[in-house]
Amino acid sequence: VKGIGDHIIADTEEARLQAEHPIEVIEGPLMDGMNIVGDLFGSGKMFLPQVVKSARVMKQAVAHLIPFIEAETEGVSSSGKVLLATVKGDVHDIGKNIVGVVLGCNGYEIIDLGVMAPAAVILETARREKVDIIGLSGLITPSLEEMRHVAREMQHQGFDVPLLIGGATTSKVHTAVKIAPEYSRGPVVHVVDASRAVGVAGSVLHERDSAGFAASVAEEYERLRNAHAGRSQRRNLQPLPAARANRLRADWQNYTPPAPAFHGVCSLEKYDLAELREYIDWSPFFHTWELAGKFPAILDDPTVGKAARNLFRDAQRMLDCIVEKGWLEATGVAGFFPAARRGDDLLVFPAGTGADAPPLATLHFSASRWSARRAGPTSASPIT
Ligand code: B12
């Protein structure tokens, strides 16, 4: 749990010798440990840098067990081919790897595409390898949309194999409401944990009543969709004219912007890393590691201070290496251009011209239509 890996192989081996099957070590103590990490992390008592260390230890332990698990299953005839992947944008793989091991132990041949797998690679591999099941894993919210995209592509490309959805952020309701409607050619099933993966894989592939299983899942998901549709309420958006009327009005009559140091583009090549280092804004760095607070006060924060100090020390060491060994090359481009608003858009003019010249570029923005729950003018956001 604390991410101390010094004795992990010896400890895992000791647990393996006590267990009847090596898989029990994963399903028992290791999963218990990860659940504690998840709970501590979720309740703000543990922070991301420590979670990375715990996850690394878990992976070391699993890596030690895999050869023993494989040795046990040698010679078992294949129950079917399963492609597993953590979807594009997501790096969580502990759960997916466990599912792979558990299915592997039950005679399934596993093709594991790892993490951050784009839809095109998943489907190309599934077709080439003639897999019987596609299993997607995802633990962050954006993965939910990516899984939907994969399902949509499966429909377009004429797949009919079962699609299994798993990972802590996925749910039966999301699978029913957002994913299943995109893929009607094959069953779509949410699997809550690895132990159920074997049962579900067996049901969708081998049981005589696999059609009955698929139909009962489809029926249940239809019920969930109906219940969800009843609950959904319309988002409270302002009408567009009201949002536009509420725009920010800058007082240009009483403000003279300072002249920029140069006009047009300035390129910076191989910029001195030691100098750049002095300008790092550390607060977003800590936010990325989910440590809330402003730098440097965060280093003395009663809750996250210790984790922040350790992380800061590690970061400084890495920066020393980056600067000394020239690991990175800093290159940048900056430019100052005249600009003006036209409706919701922003026009950018060539350097040295004005608002009567033909624009160099038009940047499209949309007026924010979120209801006036917030005080003050609405801001615009770029359409990317
Ligand atoms: C470990 C961990 C990490 C590790 C991952 C290491 C690794 N190699 O996997 C690291 C530190 C790298 C990490 C990074 C991040 N994480 Co993280 N992480 C976790 C944590 C603590 C545990 C996840 C885990 O491994 N659980 C144990 C496994 C066994 O469970 P599981 O994955 O759910 O798998 C089981 C089932 O779901 C199922 N299953 C899973 N996949 C599949 C697939 C199929 C086909 C089937 C059938 C079943 C199945 O079977 C498994 C076994 O039973 C969770 C918290 C939590 N409680 O889940 C946060 C969590 C998932 N992380 C989170 C976040 C926000 C991040 C970061 C964005 C943080 C950041 N600011 O950078 C990044 C993500 C970067 C990215 N682009 O993906 C959030 C996600 C919130 C959200 N809804 O978006 C969580 C929920 C934490 C939280 N409470 O905020 N994380």
mmCIF file of C-alpha atoms in Angstrom, residues 177-178 225-237 370 373:
data_model
loop_
_atom_site.group_PDB
_atom_site.id
_atom_site.type_symbol
_atom_site.label_atom_id
_atom_site.label_comp_id
_atom_site.label_asym_id
_atom_site.label_seq_id
_atom_site.Cartn_x
_atom_site.Cartn_y
_atom_site.Cartn_z
ATOM 1 C CA VAL A 177 -27.369 4.316 -22.089
ATOM 2 C CA LYS A 178 -24.327 5.370 -24.094
ATOM 3 C CA ARG A 225 -32.249 3.316 -20.569
ATOM 4 C CA ASN A 226 -35.936 3.995 -19.987
ATOM 5 C CA ALA A 227 -35.382 4.710 -16.307
ATOM 6 C CA HIS A 228 -32.473 7.003 -17.177
ATOM 7 C CA ALA A 229 -34.459 8.873 -19.845
ATOM 8 C CA GLY A 230 -37.147 9.619 -17.254
ATOM 9 C CA ARG A 231 -34.605 11.116 -14.892
ATOM 10 C CA SER A 232 -32.642 13.238 -17.364
ATOM 11 C CA GLN A 233 -33.486 16.858 -17.263
ATOM 12 C CA ARG A 234 -32.705 19.448 -19.866
ATOM 13 C CA ARG A 235 -29.672 21.543 -19.148
ATOM 14 C CA ASN A 236 -30.531 25.080 -18.246
ATOM 15 C CA LEU A 237 -28.914 27.036 -21.088
ATOM 16 C CA TRP A 370 -24.620 28.461 -19.399
ATOM 17 C CA ARG A 373 -26.424 31.235 -12.343
#
